[in-house]
Structures are given as C-alpha cells and as structure tokens.
Amino acid sequence: MGKIILNGEIKNRSDVLVDIEDRGYQFGDGVYEVIRVYNGRLFAGDMHLNRLMDSAKLIQMKVPFTVAEIETRVKELVSEDHLQDGIIYMQLTRGVSPRTHAFPSADVEPVFVAYTKEIPYTGKMKPGAKGITTDDIRWLRCNIKSLNLLGNIMAKQVAVEAGCDEAIQHRDGLVTEGSSSNVSIVVDGTLKTHPASNLILNGITRQVMLKLCADHAIPFVEEAFTIEGMMAADEVLYTSTSVEVTPIINIDGRMIATGAPGPVTEKLQLLFAEEIERQCGSVN
C-alpha cells in the first residue's frame, strides 16, 4: 500500500513526513476513523465519515473538507492502491504549531492523512474468542474517537499477556466496552448492550448490528450490565470494524454458557455478512 492522502492530495507514502510539532504527535490532539473495505468498496463509509466530523466538532476542531470531499478522495486512494479487502485509516490533527497546551491560533490548519492496509476477507464465521476483564481507566469522553488511546492500549496489553483476544473493561463492576470493541450479551433471546453515552464509543458495527436486530425482530435493549450478569449470560459477543460480529466463549478462564457460539450471535453473523454483500457486493 504505497499511497497516502495528505491534506487532500494523494502522494507516495515515502514522500510524506510528519512535523515534530504536529499536535497529534505531541498531544494526541486529534481524531481518527477506520473504514472497512470489501470488494474495493467502503462499508458504512458515510456513517464513519459523519462520526469523524462529530468527533472533530466535540473537540472544537475545524475540518477543512466536507464529507463528500473526503469520501471522493479515499475512494481514489482505494483505487490507486488497488485495495480489494482491507481498511482505510484516516486521522485529523489540530495542526502544526509551537508546543503549548492551549489551542493554537485560528490560522493554523489541521492536518489530514489517510492510508490503506490490506486485510484478507474469508467470509468464514468466527468460532469464538477469549476475553479478560479489567478496570476501565480511560477518560470520561470515550464517545469521542480521539487519538488518546493509552488507556485502550494498556487494556489490550492485559489481554495479550493473558493469551486473550480482548480486554472487557468495567467501571465499578459495570461493563462498558472492549479495549477496541463494543461488548454485548444475550439473555433469554434478548441482546443487551451498554447505552451510547460518554462512557463508550458508539461503534459503527454496533449501530449496524442494532439496526439488523430491529429489522429482523431480534429483541434488544441498550442497558448497562454487570460483570456477574455477563458471566451468567447465554451468549457474549463483541463487535468492531475489524472483528465484525464475534462470539466470546471464555472470560477470565471461565466458560460462557456451553462454551460454543450461541444462536443469536450466529444469526447476527449471517445477517452482517448479508449486509456486507448488500453494500459491497459478493466478496466470497
């Protein structure tokens, strides 16, 4: 993947440099998005780009492009890189300015970059993941998809060192979300997931999943649940742009229910695969 977008222009990646006083580099002062690409097409691209705009607005950052302009450019990037299956990573920082905590002057222009990464898509259902619980040590504006990910990184490392796929974060025993995903449970056929508040990122895959639930008469509630409730659930699953819809069958070394993917999760996996095909065409 040899191309990159820098402030609206597609350049060779080897020609692009980051200034040491870019506020994203020095402060994490910026926002980002990751869009999945299937069959050379953006999946839920408009939802991701609108969330990028929302995140920028919440940190009082101006965006020098419209959603339509960014969409046009990233589609050109996908074409130039000949990307069929993978992701587009994009980020917007407040710009380059002498280091000081306060916002720079209004004439400092934000810096927008985007690049692609190839990730093969097999279309196979994922058999199940392992999770571990950990304290949610992040700040209280998790609804902003910011570059400040140290809390998420620390949580993910807990999972890696335990041989798990995901860290399931909680605040005083109430489950919030994964280190890079949203977590849901199923009890008596009803899917339950944390409300879209400042304590979680309202994941795009989460939003697509809930729409699929509504469209296919799968009961769901947006309601917080405890660690104890999760461990006793019939099914646990996590969702994100990278893992799509994946069951979690073991948490903290304990088997969830039967230790196999449950029927609601399997149905959602099938419905999600159909939604991918609806938006992006056949990818098998």
CSV table of C-alpha atoms in Angstrom, one decimal:
chain,number,residue,atom,x,y,z
A,1,MET,CA,0.0,0.0,0.0
A,2,GLY,CA,2.2,2.8,-1.3
A,3,LYS,CA,-0.1,5.8,-1.4
A,4,ILE,CA,-1.2,8.2,1.3
A,5,ILE,CA,-3.6,11.2,1.4
A,6,LEU,CA,-2.1,14.3,2.9
A,7,ASN,CA,-4.4,17.3,3.2
A,8,GLY,CA,-6.4,16.3,0.2
A,9,GLU,CA,-3.6,15.2,-2.1
A,10,ILE,CA,-2.6,11.7,-2.9
A,11,LYS,CA,1.2,11.2,-2.5
A,12,ASN,CA,3.7,8.4,-2.4
A,13,ARG,CA,4.0,7.3,1.2
A,14,SER,CA,7.8,7.7,1.1
A,15,ASP,CA,7.4,11.4,0.4
A,16,VAL,CA,5.2,12.2,3.4
A,17,LEU,CA,6.7,13.4,6.7
A,18,VAL,CA,5.2,14.3,10.0
A,19,ASP,CA,6.4,17.6,11.6
A,20,ILE,CA,7.7,17.1,15.1
A,21,GLU,CA,5.4,19.9,16.3
A,22,ASP,CA,2.2,18.3,14.9
A,23,ARG,CA,-0.2,18.4,17.8
A,24,GLY,CA,-1.3,14.9,17.0
A,25,TYR,CA,2.3,13.7,17.6
A,26,GLN,CA,2.9,15.8,20.7
A,27,PHE,CA,-0.5,15.8,22.4
A,28,GLY,CA,-2.7,13.2,20.7
A,29,ASP,CA,-4.7,16.3,19.8
A,30,GLY,CA,-6.8,14.8,17.0
A,31,VAL,CA,-9.4,12.3,15.9
A,32,TYR,CA,-9.5,9.3,13.6
A,33,GLU,CA,-11.6,6.7,11.8
A,34,VAL,CA,-11.1,3.2,10.4
A,35,ILE,CA,-13.3,2.2,7.5
A,36,ARG,CA,-13.5,-1.4,6.3
A,37,VAL,CA,-13.2,-2.1,2.6
A,38,TYR,CA,-14.8,-5.2,1.0
A,39,ASN,CA,-14.6,-5.9,-2.7
A,40,GLY,CA,-13.0,-2.5,-3.3
A,41,ARG,CA,-15.9,-0.7,-1.7
A,42,LEU,CA,-16.4,1.2,1.5
A,43,PHE,CA,-18.6,-0.4,4.1
A,44,ALA,CA,-20.8,2.0,6.1
A,45,GLY,CA,-18.5,4.8,4.8
A,46,ASP,CA,-21.0,7.6,5.3
A,47,MET,CA,-21.5,6.6,9.0
A,48,HIS,CA,-17.8,6.5,9.7
A,49,LEU,CA,-17.2,9.9,8.0
A,50,ASN,CA,-20.1,11.5,9.8
A,51,ARG,CA,-18.7,10.2,13.1
A,52,LEU,CA,-15.3,11.7,12.2
A,53,MET,CA,-17.0,15.1,11.8
A,54,ASP,CA,-18.8,14.7,15.1
A,55,SER,CA,-15.6,13.8,16.9
A,56,ALA,CA,-13.9,16.8,15.5
A,57,LYS,CA,-16.8,19.1,16.5
A,58,LEU,CA,-16.7,17.7,20.0
A,59,ILE,CA,-13.0,18.8,20.4
A,60,GLN,CA,-13.7,22.1,18.7
A,61,MET,CA,-11.5,21.2,15.7
A,62,LYS,CA,-12.3,22.6,12.3
A,63,VAL,CA,-12.4,20.2,9.3
A,64,PRO,CA,-11.1,21.6,6.1
A,65,PHE,CA,-13.1,19.2,3.9
A,66,THR,CA,-16.7,18.1,3.6
A,67,VAL,CA,-17.8,14.5,4.0
A,68,ALA,CA,-18.3,14.3,0.2
A,69,GLU,CA,-14.8,15.6,-0.5
A,70,ILE,CA,-13.2,13.1,1.9
A,71,GLU,CA,-15.2,10.2,0.5
A,72,THR,CA,-14.2,11.1,-3.0
A,73,ARG,CA,-10.5,11.2,-2.0
A,74,VAL,CA,-10.5,8.0,0.0
A,75,LYS,CA,-12.2,6.1,-2.9
A,76,GLU,CA,-9.5,7.4,-5.2
A,77,LEU,CA,-6.9,6.1,-2.7
A,78,VAL,CA,-8.5,2.7,-2.6
A,79,SER,CA,-8.4,2.6,-6.4
A,80,GLU,CA,-4.8,3.8,-6.6
A,81,ASP,CA,-3.7,1.2,-4.1
A,82,HIS,CA,-5.7,-1.5,-5.8
A,83,LEU,CA,-7.2,-2.4,-2.4
A,84,GLN,CA,-9.9,-5.1,-2.6
A,85,ASP,CA,-10.2,-6.2,1.1
A,86,GLY,CA,-8.8,-4.2,4.0
A,87,ILE,CA,-9.1,-0.9,5.8
A,88,ILE,CA,-8.7,2.8,5.4
A,89,TYR,CA,-7.1,4.6,8.3
A,90,MET,CA,-7.7,8.3,8.5
A,91,GLN,CA,-6.8,10.9,11.1
A,92,LEU,CA,-7.2,14.6,11.6
A,93,THR,CA,-4.9,16.6,13.9
A,94,ARG,CA,-5.2,20.2,15.0
A,95,GLY,CA,-2.1,21.1,13.0
A,96,VAL,CA,1.5,22.1,13.4
A,97,SER,CA,2.2,24.8,16.0
A,98,PRO,CA,4.8,25.6,18.6
A,99,ARG,CA,4.1,23.4,21.6
A,100,THR,CA,1.7,24.8,24.1
A,101,HIS,CA,-1.3,23.2,25.8
A,102,ALA,CA,-3.9,25.8,24.7
A,103,PHE,CA,-5.3,25.7,21.1
A,104,PRO,CA,-3.1,27.3,18.5
A,105,SER,CA,-4.2,30.4,16.7
A,106,ALA,CA,-7.1,30.2,14.3
A,107,ASP,CA,-4.8,30.4,11.2
A,108,VAL,CA,-3.2,27.0,12.0
A,109,GLU,CA,-4.5,24.5,9.5
A,110,PRO,CA,-5.5,20.9,10.6
A,111,VAL,CA,-3.5,18.0,9.1
A,112,PHE,CA,-5.5,15.2,7.5
A,113,VAL,CA,-3.9,11.9,6.5
A,114,ALA,CA,-5.3,8.6,5.3
A,115,TYR,CA,-3.8,5.3,4.1
A,116,THR,CA,-4.9,1.8,3.3
A,117,LYS,CA,-4.0,-1.6,4.7
A,118,GLU,CA,-4.8,-5.0,3.2
A,119,ILE,CA,-6.7,-7.5,5.3
A,120,PRO,CA,-8.0,-10.6,3.6
A,121,TYR,CA,-11.6,-11.4,4.0
A,122,THR,CA,-12.5,-15.1,4.2
A,123,GLY,CA,-16.2,-14.8,4.9
A,124,LYS,CA,-15.9,-17.7,7.5
A,125,MET,CA,-17.8,-17.5,10.7
A,126,LYS,CA,-15.5,-16.9,13.7
A,127,PRO,CA,-15.7,-19.8,16.2
A,128,GLY,CA,-15.2,-17.8,19.4
A,129,ALA,CA,-12.9,-15.6,21.3
A,130,LYS,CA,-11.4,-15.4,24.8
A,131,GLY,CA,-11.8,-12.3,27.0
A,132,ILE,CA,-10.4,-11.0,30.3
A,133,THR,CA,-12.0,-8.3,32.5
A,134,THR,CA,-10.0,-5.2,33.5
A,135,ASP,CA,-10.7,-1.8,35.1
A,136,ASP,CA,-11.7,0.9,32.7
A,137,ILE,CA,-9.0,3.6,33.4
A,138,ARG,CA,-9.9,5.8,30.5
A,139,TRP,CA,-11.1,9.4,30.5
A,140,LEU,CA,-14.8,10.3,30.5
A,141,ARG,CA,-15.3,11.2,26.9
A,142,CYS,CA,-15.0,7.8,25.3
A,143,ASN,CA,-17.7,8.8,22.8
A,144,ILE,CA,-15.0,10.9,21.0
A,145,LYS,CA,-12.8,8.8,18.7
A,146,SER,CA,-9.7,10.6,19.7
A,147,LEU,CA,-6.0,9.8,19.2
A,148,ASN,CA,-5.6,9.5,23.0
A,149,LEU,CA,-5.6,5.7,23.3
A,150,LEU,CA,-3.2,4.9,26.0
A,151,GLY,CA,-5.9,3.5,28.3
A,152,ASN,CA,-7.1,1.3,25.5
A,153,ILE,CA,-3.5,0.2,24.8
A,154,MET,CA,-2.9,-0.7,28.4
A,155,ALA,CA,-6.1,-2.8,28.5
A,156,LYS,CA,-5.3,-4.6,25.2
A,157,GLN,CA,-1.9,-5.5,26.6
A,158,VAL,CA,-3.6,-7.1,29.6
A,159,ALA,CA,-5.4,-9.3,27.1
A,160,VAL,CA,-2.3,-10.1,25.1
A,161,GLU,CA,-0.3,-11.1,28.2
A,162,ALA,CA,-3.2,-13.4,29.3
A,163,GLY,CA,-3.4,-15.0,25.9
A,164,CYS,CA,-6.8,-13.5,25.3
A,165,ASP,CA,-8.4,-11.8,22.3
A,166,GLU,CA,-10.0,-8.8,24.0
A,167,ALA,CA,-10.0,-6.9,27.3
A,168,ILE,CA,-13.5,-6.3,28.6
A,169,GLN,CA,-13.5,-3.0,30.6
A,170,HIS,CA,-15.7,-2.1,33.5
A,171,ARG,CA,-16.3,0.8,35.9
A,172,ASP,CA,-17.1,-0.4,39.4
A,173,GLY,CA,-18.4,-3.7,38.1
A,174,LEU,CA,-20.5,-2.3,35.2
A,175,VAL,CA,-19.2,-3.4,31.8
A,176,THR,CA,-18.5,-0.6,29.4
A,177,GLU,CA,-16.8,-1.9,26.3
A,178,GLY,CA,-13.8,-3.7,25.0
A,179,SER,CA,-10.3,-2.2,24.5
A,180,SER,CA,-11.1,-1.8,20.8
A,181,SER,CA,-14.7,-3.1,20.5
A,182,ASN,CA,-18.2,-3.0,21.9
A,183,VAL,CA,-19.4,-5.8,24.1
A,184,SER,CA,-22.9,-7.2,24.2
A,185,ILE,CA,-24.7,-10.1,25.9
A,186,VAL,CA,-27.7,-12.2,25.2
A,187,VAL,CA,-30.1,-13.2,27.9
A,188,ASP,CA,-33.3,-15.3,27.1
A,189,GLY,CA,-33.0,-14.3,23.5
A,190,THR,CA,-32.7,-10.6,24.1
A,191,LEU,CA,-29.5,-8.8,23.2
A,192,LYS,CA,-28.3,-6.2,25.8
A,193,THR,CA,-25.6,-3.6,25.1
A,194,HIS,CA,-24.3,-0.5,27.0
A,195,PRO,CA,-26.2,2.7,26.0
A,196,ALA,CA,-24.4,5.0,23.7
A,197,SER,CA,-23.2,7.5,26.3
A,198,ASN,CA,-19.9,9.3,27.1
A,199,LEU,CA,-18.6,6.0,28.6
A,200,ILE,CA,-18.4,4.1,25.3
A,201,LEU,CA,-17.6,4.7,21.6
A,202,ASN,CA,-20.8,4.2,19.7
A,203,GLY,CA,-19.3,1.7,17.3
A,204,ILE,CA,-20.4,1.7,13.7
A,205,THR,CA,-20.6,-2.1,13.7
A,206,ARG,CA,-22.6,-1.8,16.9
A,207,GLN,CA,-25.0,0.6,15.2
A,208,VAL,CA,-25.3,-1.7,12.1
A,209,MET,CA,-25.9,-4.7,14.4
A,210,LEU,CA,-28.7,-2.9,16.3
A,211,LYS,CA,-30.4,-1.9,13.0
A,212,LEU,CA,-30.2,-5.6,11.9
A,213,CYS,CA,-31.8,-6.6,15.2
A,214,ALA,CA,-34.6,-4.0,14.6
A,215,ASP,CA,-35.1,-5.1,11.0
A,216,HIS,CA,-35.2,-8.9,11.8
A,217,ALA,CA,-37.2,-8.9,15.1
A,218,ILE,CA,-34.3,-9.7,17.4
A,219,PRO,CA,-35.2,-8.2,20.8
A,220,PHE,CA,-32.6,-5.8,22.2
A,221,VAL,CA,-32.2,-3.2,24.9
A,222,GLU,CA,-29.5,-0.6,25.4
A,223,GLU,CA,-28.8,-1.1,29.1
A,224,ALA,CA,-25.7,-1.5,31.2
A,225,PHE,CA,-24.9,-4.9,32.7
A,226,THR,CA,-22.6,-6.1,35.4
A,227,ILE,CA,-19.7,-8.5,35.2
A,228,GLU,CA,-21.8,-11.0,37.1
A,229,GLY,CA,-24.6,-10.6,34.6
A,230,MET,CA,-22.2,-11.1,31.7
A,231,MET,CA,-20.7,-14.3,33.2
A,232,ALA,CA,-24.2,-15.7,33.6
A,233,ALA,CA,-25.4,-14.7,30.2
A,234,ASP,CA,-26.5,-17.2,27.5
A,235,GLU,CA,-24.1,-15.5,25.0
A,236,VAL,CA,-21.4,-12.8,24.9
A,237,LEU,CA,-20.2,-11.2,21.7
A,238,TYR,CA,-18.1,-8.3,20.7
A,239,THR,CA,-18.2,-6.1,17.6
A,240,SER,CA,-15.9,-3.8,15.7
A,241,THR,CA,-14.8,-2.8,12.2
A,242,SER,CA,-12.0,-5.5,12.4
A,243,VAL,CA,-13.8,-8.4,14.2
A,244,GLU,CA,-17.3,-7.7,12.8
A,245,VAL,CA,-19.6,-9.8,15.0
A,246,THR,CA,-17.6,-12.4,17.1
A,247,PRO,CA,-18.7,-14.6,20.0
A,248,ILE,CA,-16.8,-14.6,23.2
A,249,ILE,CA,-16.9,-18.1,24.7
A,250,ASN,CA,-14.5,-17.8,27.6
A,251,ILE,CA,-13.9,-14.9,30.1
A,252,ASP,CA,-11.4,-14.8,32.9
A,253,GLY,CA,-10.8,-18.5,32.3
A,254,ARG,CA,-14.5,-19.4,32.7
A,255,MET,CA,-16.6,-20.9,30.0
A,256,ILE,CA,-19.7,-18.8,28.9
A,257,ALA,CA,-22.8,-21.0,28.9
A,258,THR,CA,-22.0,-24.0,26.8
A,259,GLY,CA,-18.7,-22.7,25.5
A,260,ALA,CA,-19.9,-22.5,21.9
A,261,PRO,CA,-21.3,-19.7,19.8
A,262,GLY,CA,-25.0,-19.1,20.6
A,263,PRO,CA,-27.9,-18.9,18.1
A,264,VAL,CA,-28.4,-15.1,18.3
A,265,THR,CA,-24.8,-14.4,17.7
A,266,GLU,CA,-24.7,-16.9,14.8
A,267,LYS,CA,-27.8,-15.2,13.3
A,268,LEU,CA,-26.2,-11.8,13.6
A,269,GLN,CA,-23.1,-13.1,11.9
A,270,LEU,CA,-25.1,-14.3,9.0
A,271,LEU,CA,-27.1,-11.0,8.8
A,272,PHE,CA,-24.0,-9.0,9.0
A,273,ALA,CA,-22.4,-11.0,6.1
A,274,GLU,CA,-25.6,-10.3,4.1
A,275,GLU,CA,-25.3,-6.6,4.9
A,276,ILE,CA,-21.7,-6.6,3.7
A,277,GLU,CA,-22.8,-8.2,0.4
A,278,ARG,CA,-25.7,-5.7,0.1
A,279,GLN,CA,-23.4,-2.7,0.4
A,280,CYS,CA,-20.3,-4.0,-1.2
A,281,GLY,CA,-21.3,-6.9,-3.5
A,282,SER,CA,-20.2,-10.5,-3.2
A,283,VAL,CA,-16.8,-10.9,-1.6
A,284,ASN,CA,-16.5,-14.7,-1.5
